[in-house]
């Protein structure tokens, strides 16, 4: 049995035709429409904290929160946060793609396995240069750099210390109080 | 990871919105869109012979012969190789026939035997299709399912060469299908 796979174009056609409504929280992963889990209060809080902290970079990157990022012709995901190449007007007429991303952040409570096993290889393959996965269960942050094939060559786990992106340093304890 | 389940209504709106190319053969199976395998020459020959056998019923108006056409069973939309349908005053022009409209469903299995038996037969049973034949081409036999009960059939018989299938007075020798 071969499951039918949609393209990003099909996915948008369905949204335009009202088949997938604005309220459906879905993403397209390798041609399959996947439902996103509801966002818990700690997830929401930590994400808002990250937005506050990263907004110091507003001149160096465009903050895109729970917005689409096209990775492949059959994959459009909604990372919790993406820091994109400026300027913002670059994305007026098209969706941001993997090579526009400077950093992607996923906040994971129950979705850690999915983020590490399904999404991380996709980000690596699409060439997203850096990914942070904030693990709310173990209070730590996975930092991945240097994408190669479907993995990252550099993987670190921070329980304290500082995260670093562009010119900004962010203490882990501020992200995960 | 929760796959989004497609409803019948969404499926029809996708077709209308032109999401699928016309030549794509898709079934909706319990919320999943499944691509149907291309039909091989043996499979096609068997469907033609079945059609010829049941043509007399259609000619007499006792049943409608529906070949590789949609049949709605529960929340699924399947394309059985052959379905004999209850005659309908509107000829099913305004709605697809459903499980309760079917008298007999025949699936011809070339490479899809497991899928037909494990996935489709239970759906036909649940929708109350009274009789299902699964023609197992590689196995050289026909599995006849009768008496739908829940997600299965109370009576399953295996017929081989030399035996004769019978439905509504039409006799079909098993070897005619193999």
mmCIF file of C-alpha atoms in Angstrom:
data_model
loop_
_atom_site.group_PDB
_atom_site.id
_atom_site.type_symbol
_atom_site.label_atom_id
_atom_site.label_comp_id
_atom_site.label_asym_id
_atom_site.label_seq_id
_atom_site.Cartn_x
_atom_site.Cartn_y
_atom_site.Cartn_z
ATOM 1 C CA UNK A 1 0.000 0.000 0.000
ATOM 2 C CA UNK A 2 1.413 3.333 -1.062
ATOM 3 C CA UNK A 3 0.199 6.333 0.856
ATOM 4 C CA UNK A 4 -0.365 9.387 -1.314
ATOM 5 C CA UNK A 5 2.099 12.216 -0.690
ATOM 6 C CA UNK A 6 1.289 15.861 -1.219
ATOM 7 C CA UNK A 7 3.581 18.612 -2.456
ATOM 8 C CA UNK A 8 3.894 21.996 -0.723
ATOM 9 C CA UNK A 9 1.942 23.365 -3.680
ATOM 10 C CA UNK A 10 -0.918 20.856 -3.118
ATOM 11 C CA UNK A 11 -0.820 21.712 0.581
ATOM 12 C CA UNK A 12 -1.396 25.409 -0.169
ATOM 13 C CA UNK A 13 -4.074 24.641 -2.733
ATOM 14 C CA UNK A 14 -5.931 22.691 -0.028
ATOM 15 C CA UNK A 15 -5.604 25.589 2.398
ATOM 16 C CA UNK A 16 -6.855 28.061 -0.234
ATOM 17 C CA UNK A 17 -9.814 25.827 -1.052
ATOM 18 C CA UNK A 18 -10.655 25.812 2.660
ATOM 19 C CA UNK A 19 -10.014 22.087 2.967
ATOM 20 C CA UNK A 20 -7.429 22.607 5.653
ATOM 21 C CA UNK A 21 -8.721 25.466 7.730
ATOM 22 C CA UNK A 22 -6.679 28.169 9.406
ATOM 23 C CA UNK A 23 -7.494 26.476 12.700
ATOM 24 C CA UNK A 24 -6.027 23.159 11.659
ATOM 25 C CA UNK A 25 -2.559 23.124 13.164
ATOM 26 C CA UNK A 26 -0.852 20.970 10.590
ATOM 27 C CA UNK A 27 2.462 20.745 8.832
ATOM 28 C CA UNK A 28 3.594 18.830 5.764
ATOM 29 C CA UNK A 29 6.354 16.310 6.459
ATOM 30 C CA UNK A 30 7.625 14.373 3.455
ATOM 31 C CA UNK A 31 4.279 14.691 1.735
ATOM 32 C CA UNK A 32 2.187 13.713 4.717
ATOM 33 C CA UNK A 33 -0.137 16.106 6.511
ATOM 34 C CA UNK A 34 0.778 15.852 10.179
ATOM 35 C CA UNK A 35 -1.133 17.344 13.078
ATOM 36 C CA UNK A 36 0.734 19.445 15.598
ATOM 37 C CA UNK A 37 0.066 18.810 19.250
ATOM 38 C CA UNK A 38 -1.552 21.555 21.348
ATOM 39 C CA UNK A 39 0.923 23.912 23.018
ATOM 40 C CA UNK A 40 1.210 23.546 26.780
ATOM 41 C CA UNK A 41 1.657 26.496 29.137
ATOM 42 C CA UNK A 42 5.355 25.886 29.853
ATOM 43 C CA UNK A 43 6.050 25.478 26.140
ATOM 44 C CA UNK A 44 4.295 28.788 25.458
ATOM 45 C CA UNK A 45 6.118 30.514 28.305
ATOM 46 C CA UNK A 46 9.576 29.305 27.271
ATOM 47 C CA UNK A 47 8.911 30.249 23.663
ATOM 48 C CA UNK A 48 7.851 33.754 24.683
ATOM 49 C CA UNK A 49 11.018 34.028 26.779
ATOM 50 C CA UNK A 50 13.121 33.051 23.763
ATOM 51 C CA UNK A 51 11.362 35.619 21.610
ATOM 52 C CA UNK A 52 12.141 38.297 24.224
ATOM 53 C CA UNK A 53 15.775 37.288 24.455
ATOM 54 C CA UNK A 54 16.346 36.900 20.725
ATOM 55 C CA UNK A 55 14.622 40.154 19.851
ATOM 56 C CA UNK A 56 17.926 41.806 20.754
ATOM 57 C CA UNK A 57 19.017 40.543 17.332
ATOM 58 C CA UNK A 58 16.346 42.430 15.457
ATOM 59 C CA UNK A 59 18.871 44.168 13.211
ATOM 60 C CA UNK A 60 20.626 40.958 12.310
ATOM 61 C CA UNK A 61 17.752 38.583 11.800
ATOM 62 C CA UNK A 62 14.001 38.307 11.290
ATOM 63 C CA UNK A 63 12.213 36.473 14.103
ATOM 64 C CA UNK A 64 9.570 34.130 12.733
ATOM 65 C CA UNK A 65 7.478 32.403 15.387
ATOM 66 C CA UNK A 66 5.395 29.297 14.651
ATOM 67 C CA UNK A 67 5.379 30.259 11.007
ATOM 68 C CA UNK A 68 5.997 28.169 7.899
ATOM 69 C CA UNK A 69 9.457 27.170 6.747
ATOM 70 C CA UNK A 70 9.737 25.239 3.483
ATOM 71 C CA UNK A 71 12.442 22.584 3.649
ATOM 72 C CA UNK A 72 11.752 20.557 0.500
ATOM 73 C CA UNK A 73 9.109 20.498 -2.256
ATOM 74 C CA UNK A 74 7.162 18.010 -0.066
ATOM 75 C CA UNK A 75 7.964 19.430 3.369
ATOM 76 C CA UNK A 76 6.699 22.579 5.071
ATOM 77 C CA UNK A 77 7.178 22.725 8.809
ATOM 78 C CA UNK A 78 6.260 25.209 11.521
ATOM 79 C CA UNK A 79 9.258 25.470 13.824
ATOM 80 C CA UNK A 80 8.579 27.147 17.157
ATOM 81 C CA UNK A 81 11.032 29.834 16.228
ATOM 82 C CA UNK A 82 13.202 30.606 13.226
ATOM 83 C CA UNK A 83 15.731 33.378 12.887
ATOM 84 C CA UNK A 84 15.852 34.340 9.218
ATOM 85 C CA UNK A 85 18.154 36.351 7.000
ATOM 86 C CA UNK A 86 17.055 39.986 6.979
ATOM 87 C CA UNK A 87 15.374 42.050 5.701
ATOM 88 C CA UNK A 88 11.797 41.118 6.554
ATOM 89 C CA UNK A 89 10.602 42.306 3.126
ATOM 90 C CA UNK A 90 12.492 39.404 1.540
ATOM 91 C CA UNK A 91 9.544 37.222 2.577
ATOM 92 C CA UNK A 92 6.686 39.418 1.423
ATOM 93 C CA UNK A 93 5.932 37.364 -1.675
ATOM 94 C CA UNK A 94 7.312 33.958 -0.817
ATOM 95 C CA UNK A 95 7.711 31.639 2.133
ATOM 96 C CA UNK A 96 11.072 31.401 3.856
ATOM 97 C CA UNK A 97 13.090 28.336 2.923
ATOM 98 C CA UNK A 98 15.804 26.357 4.650
ATOM 99 C CA UNK A 99 18.623 28.417 3.160
ATOM 100 C CA UNK A 100 17.050 31.582 4.591
ATOM 101 C CA UNK A 101 17.289 30.240 8.132
ATOM 102 C CA UNK A 102 20.129 31.246 10.421
ATOM 103 C CA UNK A 103 18.763 29.306 13.378
ATOM 104 C CA UNK A 104 15.762 27.111 14.114
ATOM 105 C CA UNK A 105 14.513 26.501 17.671
ATOM 106 C CA UNK A 106 12.120 23.732 18.665
ATOM 107 C CA UNK A 107 10.682 23.603 22.168
ATOM 108 C CA UNK A 108 9.907 20.028 23.139
ATOM 109 C CA UNK A 109 7.935 18.619 26.010
ATOM 110 C CA UNK A 110 6.259 15.484 24.742
ATOM 111 C CA UNK A 111 7.597 15.915 21.213
ATOM 112 C CA UNK A 112 11.311 15.419 21.965
ATOM 113 C CA UNK A 113 11.608 12.110 20.102
ATOM 114 C CA UNK A 114 9.746 13.496 17.097
ATOM 115 C CA UNK A 115 11.934 16.615 17.064
ATOM 116 C CA UNK A 116 15.193 14.687 17.354
ATOM 117 C CA UNK A 117 14.354 11.725 15.160
ATOM 118 C CA UNK A 118 12.097 13.154 12.477
ATOM 119 C CA UNK A 119 12.591 16.894 12.262
ATOM 120 C CA UNK A 120 16.298 17.206 13.037
ATOM 121 C CA UNK A 121 17.364 14.999 10.082
ATOM 122 C CA UNK A 122 15.099 17.072 7.828
ATOM 123 C CA UNK A 123 16.659 20.337 9.033
ATOM 124 C CA UNK A 124 20.134 18.876 8.525
ATOM 125 C CA UNK A 125 19.378 17.597 5.041
ATOM 126 C CA UNK A 126 17.816 20.931 4.070
ATOM 127 C CA UNK A 127 20.976 22.688 5.293
ATOM 128 C CA UNK A 128 19.637 24.672 8.277
ATOM 129 C CA UNK A 129 22.959 25.731 9.828
ATOM 130 C CA UNK A 130 21.976 25.592 13.488
ATOM 131 C CA UNK A 131 19.157 24.013 15.486
ATOM 132 C CA UNK A 132 18.359 24.291 19.183
ATOM 133 C CA UNK A 133 16.018 21.779 20.741
ATOM 134 C CA UNK A 134 14.864 22.925 24.163
ATOM 135 C CA UNK A 135 14.023 19.851 26.248
ATOM 136 C CA UNK A 136 11.467 20.950 28.823
ATOM 137 C CA UNK A 137 11.418 17.562 30.534
ATOM 138 C CA UNK A 138 15.118 17.392 31.370
ATOM 139 C CA UNK A 139 15.681 21.161 31.478
ATOM 140 C CA UNK A 140 18.432 21.299 28.928
ATOM 141 C CA UNK A 141 19.109 22.504 25.432
ATOM 142 C CA UNK A 142 20.512 20.444 22.553
ATOM 143 C CA UNK A 143 22.603 22.534 20.177
ATOM 144 C CA UNK A 144 23.295 21.187 16.702
ATOM 145 C CA UNK A 145 25.695 22.726 14.185
ATOM 146 C CA UNK A 146 27.407 21.823 10.899
ATOM 147 C CA UNK A 147 24.755 19.941 8.959
ATOM 148 C CA UNK A 148 26.074 17.059 6.914
ATOM 149 C CA UNK A 149 23.727 14.650 5.170
ATOM 150 C CA UNK A 150 20.879 13.879 7.533
ATOM 151 C CA UNK A 151 22.738 14.720 10.732
ATOM 152 C CA UNK A 152 24.707 17.440 12.447
ATOM 153 C CA UNK A 153 28.427 16.976 12.959
ATOM 154 C CA UNK A 154 28.460 19.048 16.100
ATOM 155 C CA UNK A 155 25.964 18.172 18.847
ATOM 156 C CA UNK A 156 26.150 19.562 22.359
ATOM 157 C CA UNK A 157 23.833 19.388 25.351
ATOM 158 C CA UNK A 158 23.767 22.408 27.643
ATOM 159 C CA UNK A 159 22.318 22.301 31.145
ATOM 160 C CA UNK A 160 23.733 25.683 31.995
ATOM 161 C CA UNK A 161 26.260 27.995 30.418
ATOM 162 C CA UNK A 162 25.415 30.102 27.424
ATOM 163 C CA UNK A 163 23.794 29.630 24.064
ATOM 164 C CA UNK A 164 25.320 31.711 21.324
ATOM 165 C CA UNK A 165 23.866 32.967 18.090
ATOM 166 C CA UNK A 166 25.323 35.756 15.944
ATOM 167 C CA UNK A 167 26.558 38.373 18.423
ATOM 168 C CA UNK A 168 24.176 37.319 21.192
ATOM 169 C CA UNK A 169 24.833 35.205 24.246
ATOM 170 C CA UNK A 170 21.829 33.711 26.033
ATOM 171 C CA UNK A 171 22.256 32.006 29.420
ATOM 172 C CA UNK A 172 20.476 28.633 29.473
ATOM 173 C CA UNK A 173 19.124 29.481 32.929
ATOM 174 C CA UNK A 174 17.271 32.443 31.437
ATOM 175 C CA UNK A 175 15.643 30.247 28.803
ATOM 176 C CA UNK A 176 14.789 27.509 31.303
ATOM 177 C CA UNK A 177 14.265 29.192 34.670
ATOM 178 C CA UNK B 1 3.372 12.126 15.112
ATOM 179 C CA UNK B 2 -0.332 12.128 14.290
ATOM 180 C CA UNK B 3 -1.164 11.839 10.634
ATOM 181 C CA UNK B 4 -4.046 14.081 9.617
ATOM 182 C CA UNK B 5 -7.026 11.899 8.807
ATOM 183 C CA UNK B 6 -8.878 12.885 5.663
ATOM 184 C CA UNK B 7 -12.678 12.790 5.828
ATOM 185 C CA UNK B 8 -14.877 11.812 2.879
ATOM 186 C CA UNK B 9 -15.979 15.418 2.566
ATOM 187 C CA UNK B 10 -12.382 16.694 2.516
ATOM 188 C CA UNK B 11 -11.507 14.034 -0.044
ATOM 189 C CA UNK B 12 -14.270 15.204 -2.401
ATOM 190 C CA UNK B 13 -13.314 18.845 -1.925
ATOM 191 C CA UNK B 14 -9.700 17.994 -2.716
ATOM 192 C CA UNK B 15 -10.814 16.370 -5.953
ATOM 193 C CA UNK B 16 -12.934 19.425 -6.833
ATOM 194 C CA UNK B 17 -10.101 21.806 -5.937
ATOM 195 C CA UNK B 18 -7.856 19.968 -8.411
ATOM 196 C CA UNK B 19 -5.367 18.833 -5.801
ATOM 197 C CA UNK B 20 -4.908 15.491 -7.558
ATOM 198 C CA UNK B 21 -4.032 14.850 -11.187
ATOM 199 C CA UNK B 22 -6.959 13.221 -13.014
ATOM 200 C CA UNK B 23 -5.029 10.073 -13.778
ATOM 201 C CA UNK B 24 -4.098 9.406 -10.166
ATOM 202 C CA UNK B 25 -6.047 6.422 -8.837
ATOM 203 C CA UNK B 26 -6.677 7.004 -5.155
ATOM 204 C CA UNK B 27 -8.757 5.294 -2.503
ATOM 205 C CA UNK B 28 -9.642 6.799 0.840
ATOM 206 C CA UNK B 29 -9.023 4.106 3.428
ATOM 207 C CA UNK B 30 -9.942 5.045 7.000
ATOM 208 C CA UNK B 31 -8.652 8.599 6.580
ATOM 209 C CA UNK B 32 -5.548 7.688 4.575
ATOM 210 C CA UNK B 33 -5.207 8.455 0.876
ATOM 211 C CA UNK B 34 -3.854 5.316 -0.710
ATOM 212 C CA UNK B 35 -2.496 5.106 -4.245
ATOM 213 C CA UNK B 36 -3.813 2.108 -6.114
ATOM 214 C CA UNK B 37 -1.301 -0.065 -7.875
ATOM 215 C CA UNK B 38 -1.404 -0.157 -11.666
ATOM 216 C CA UNK B 39 -3.583 -2.941 -13.091
ATOM 217 C CA UNK B 40 -1.618 -5.801 -14.657
ATOM 218 C CA UNK B 41 -2.844 -7.711 -17.738
ATOM 219 C CA UNK B 42 -3.943 -10.824 -15.775
ATOM 220 C CA UNK B 43 -5.882 -8.716 -13.323
ATOM 221 C CA UNK B 44 -7.515 -6.816 -16.202
ATOM 222 C CA UNK B 45 -8.423 -10.068 -18.010
ATOM 223 C CA UNK B 46 -10.102 -11.442 -14.878
ATOM 224 C CA UNK B 47 -12.136 -8.272 -14.429
ATOM 225 C CA UNK B 48 -13.260 -8.478 -18.097
ATOM 226 C CA UNK B 49 -14.368 -12.105 -17.663
ATOM 227 C CA UNK B 50 -16.254 -11.309 -14.477
ATOM 228 C CA UNK B 51 -17.952 -8.443 -16.261
ATOM 229 C CA UNK B 52 -18.990 -10.716 -19.107
ATOM 230 C CA UNK B 53 -20.464 -13.253 -16.669
ATOM 231 C CA UNK B 54 -22.536 -10.693 -14.804
ATOM 232 C CA UNK B 55 -23.629 -8.757 -17.887
ATOM 233 C CA UNK B 56 -26.845 -10.816 -18.112
ATOM 234 C CA UNK B 57 -27.959 -9.624 -14.655
ATOM 235 C CA UNK B 58 -27.396 -6.049 -15.707
ATOM 236 C CA UNK B 59 -29.203 -6.572 -18.996
ATOM 237 C CA UNK B 60 -32.251 -7.909 -17.139
ATOM 238 C CA UNK B 61 -32.156 -4.948 -14.734
ATOM 239 C CA UNK B 62 -31.650 -7.194 -11.696
ATOM 240 C CA UNK B 63 -28.447 -5.467 -10.655
ATOM 241 C CA UNK B 64 -26.203 -2.599 -11.706
ATOM 242 C CA UNK B 65 -22.731 -3.571 -12.732
ATOM 243 C CA UNK B 66 -20.146 -1.137 -11.385
ATOM 244 C CA UNK B 67 -16.562 -1.757 -12.492
ATOM 245 C CA UNK B 68 -13.635 -0.118 -10.691
ATOM 246 C CA UNK B 69 -15.954 2.643 -9.527
ATOM 247 C CA UNK B 70 -16.354 4.255 -6.108
ATOM 248 C CA UNK B 71 -18.175 2.556 -3.256
ATOM 249 C CA UNK B 72 -18.522 4.385 0.042
ATOM 250 C CA UNK B 73 -18.030 2.090 3.018
ATOM 251 C CA UNK B 74 -18.212 3.896 6.342
ATOM 252 C CA UNK B 75 -15.734 6.798 6.216
ATOM 253 C CA UNK B 76 -13.793 5.139 3.394
ATOM 254 C CA UNK B 77 -14.200 5.333 -0.349
ATOM 255 C CA UNK B 78 -12.993 2.218 -2.102
ATOM 256 C CA UNK B 79 -12.839 1.236 -5.765
ATOM 257 C CA UNK B 80 -13.683 -2.465 -5.824
ATOM 258 C CA UNK B 81 -12.830 -4.240 -9.058
ATOM 259 C CA UNK B 82 -16.458 -5.178 -9.475
ATOM 260 C CA UNK B 83 -19.594 -4.412 -7.522
ATOM 261 C CA UNK B 84 -23.122 -5.576 -8.184
ATOM 262 C CA UNK B 85 -25.472 -2.886 -6.912
ATOM 263 C CA UNK B 86 -29.131 -2.788 -6.122
ATOM 264 C CA UNK B 87 -30.956 -1.054 -8.980
ATOM 265 C CA UNK B 88 -31.514 2.598 -8.121
ATOM 266 C CA UNK B 89 -34.228 4.825 -9.601
ATOM 267 C CA UNK B 90 -31.659 7.604 -9.936
ATOM 268 C CA UNK B 91 -28.862 5.350 -11.108
ATOM 269 C CA UNK B 92 -26.630 6.681 -8.288
ATOM 270 C CA UNK B 93 -26.188 9.849 -10.315
ATOM 271 C CA UNK B 94 -26.369 12.174 -7.301
ATOM 272 C CA UNK B 95 -24.526 10.144 -4.697
ATOM 273 C CA UNK B 96 -22.013 7.345 -4.610
ATOM 274 C CA UNK B 97 -23.375 3.892 -3.789
ATOM 275 C CA UNK B 98 -22.718 2.778 -0.221
ATOM 276 C CA UNK B 99 -22.131 -0.548 1.458
ATOM 277 C CA UNK B 100 -25.857 -1.119 1.950
ATOM 278 C CA UNK B 101 -26.427 -0.691 -1.807
ATOM 279 C CA UNK B 102 -24.014 -3.474 -2.715
ATOM 280 C CA UNK B 103 -25.163 -7.032 -3.369
ATOM 281 C CA UNK B 104 -21.712 -8.432 -4.148
ATOM 282 C CA UNK B 105 -18.186 -7.051 -4.227
ATOM 283 C CA UNK B 106 -15.318 -8.756 -6.054
ATOM 284 C CA UNK B 107 -11.664 -7.853 -5.516
ATOM 285 C CA UNK B 108 -9.044 -9.321 -7.817
ATOM 286 C CA UNK B 109 -5.718 -9.663 -6.038
ATOM 287 C CA UNK B 110 -2.541 -9.955 -8.028
ATOM 288 C CA UNK B 111 -0.047 -8.490 -5.567
ATOM 289 C CA UNK B 112 -2.520 -7.087 -3.039
ATOM 290 C CA UNK B 113 -3.960 -10.215 -1.356
ATOM 291 C CA UNK B 114 -2.905 -9.335 2.200
ATOM 292 C CA UNK B 115 -4.124 -5.770 1.850
ATOM 293 C CA UNK B 116 -7.447 -6.914 0.394
ATOM 294 C CA UNK B 117 -8.005 -9.502 3.124
ATOM 295 C CA UNK B 118 -6.675 -7.566 6.114
ATOM 296 C CA UNK B 119 -7.840 -4.050 5.306
ATOM 297 C CA UNK B 120 -10.612 -4.018 2.726
ATOM 298 C CA UNK B 121 -12.641 -7.127 3.611
ATOM 299 C CA UNK B 122 -13.152 -5.917 7.227
ATOM 300 C CA UNK B 123 -14.352 -2.539 5.881
ATOM 301 C CA UNK B 124 -16.831 -4.257 3.551
ATOM 302 C CA UNK B 125 -18.040 -6.423 6.447
ATOM 303 C CA UNK B 126 -18.492 -3.433 8.738
ATOM 304 C CA UNK B 127 -20.476 -1.610 6.037
ATOM 305 C CA UNK B 128 -22.732 -4.655 5.661
ATOM 306 C CA UNK B 129 -21.741 -5.769 2.154
ATOM 307 C CA UNK B 130 -23.443 -9.185 2.111
ATOM 308 C CA UNK B 131 -20.921 -11.075 -0.020
ATOM 309 C CA UNK B 132 -17.302 -10.501 -1.052
ATOM 310 C CA UNK B 133 -15.212 -12.591 -3.410
ATOM 311 C CA UNK B 134 -11.459 -12.207 -3.337
ATOM 312 C CA UNK B 135 -9.846 -13.726 -6.415
ATOM 313 C CA UNK B 136 -6.324 -14.765 -5.399
ATOM 314 C CA UNK B 137 -4.568 -14.948 -8.776
ATOM 315 C CA UNK B 138 -1.156 -16.229 -7.602
ATOM 316 C CA UNK B 139 -2.842 -18.729 -5.239
ATOM 317 C CA UNK B 140 -5.241 -19.975 -7.939
ATOM 318 C CA UNK B 141 -8.308 -19.765 -5.687
ATOM 319 C CA UNK B 142 -11.260 -17.623 -4.774
ATOM 320 C CA UNK B 143 -12.167 -16.768 -1.176
ATOM 321 C CA UNK B 144 -15.899 -16.332 -0.766
ATOM 322 C CA UNK B 145 -17.019 -14.305 2.258
ATOM 323 C CA UNK B 146 -20.627 -14.355 3.437
ATOM 324 C CA UNK B 147 -22.633 -13.325 6.520
ATOM 325 C CA UNK B 148 -21.028 -10.048 7.590
ATOM 326 C CA UNK B 149 -20.582 -9.882 11.366
ATOM 327 C CA UNK B 150 -18.807 -6.883 12.871
ATOM 328 C CA UNK B 151 -15.477 -6.524 11.077
ATOM 329 C CA UNK B 152 -15.437 -9.972 9.562
ATOM 330 C CA UNK B 153 -17.519 -12.569 7.787
ATOM 331 C CA UNK B 154 -19.164 -15.499 9.531
ATOM 332 C CA UNK B 155 -18.659 -17.772 6.538
ATOM 333 C CA UNK B 156 -15.453 -17.955 4.489
ATOM 334 C CA UNK B 157 -15.065 -20.647 1.839
ATOM 335 C CA UNK B 158 -12.118 -21.303 -0.451
ATOM 336 C CA UNK B 159 -12.948 -22.497 -3.959
ATOM 337 C CA UNK B 160 -10.409 -23.844 -6.412
ATOM 338 C CA UNK B 161 -10.315 -25.030 -10.031
ATOM 339 C CA UNK B 162 -13.176 -27.419 -10.847
ATOM 340 C CA UNK B 163 -15.533 -25.599 -8.494
ATOM 341 C CA UNK B 164 -18.197 -23.136 -9.525
ATOM 342 C CA UNK B 165 -19.078 -19.800 -7.964
ATOM 343 C CA UNK B 166 -22.713 -18.844 -7.962
ATOM 344 C CA UNK B 167 -24.473 -15.536 -7.390
ATOM 345 C CA UNK B 168 -28.052 -14.572 -8.224
ATOM 346 C CA UNK B 169 -28.307 -17.498 -10.595
ATOM 347 C CA UNK B 170 -25.096 -16.643 -12.460
ATOM 348 C CA UNK B 171 -22.564 -19.464 -12.457
ATOM 349 C CA UNK B 172 -18.870 -18.667 -12.772
ATOM 350 C CA UNK B 173 -16.377 -21.539 -12.986
ATOM 351 C CA UNK B 174 -13.355 -20.705 -10.811
ATOM 352 C CA UNK B 175 -10.891 -21.487 -13.609
ATOM 353 C CA UNK B 176 -12.578 -18.859 -15.769
ATOM 354 C CA UNK B 177 -11.133 -16.278 -13.370
ATOM 355 C CA UNK B 178 -7.608 -17.643 -13.046
#
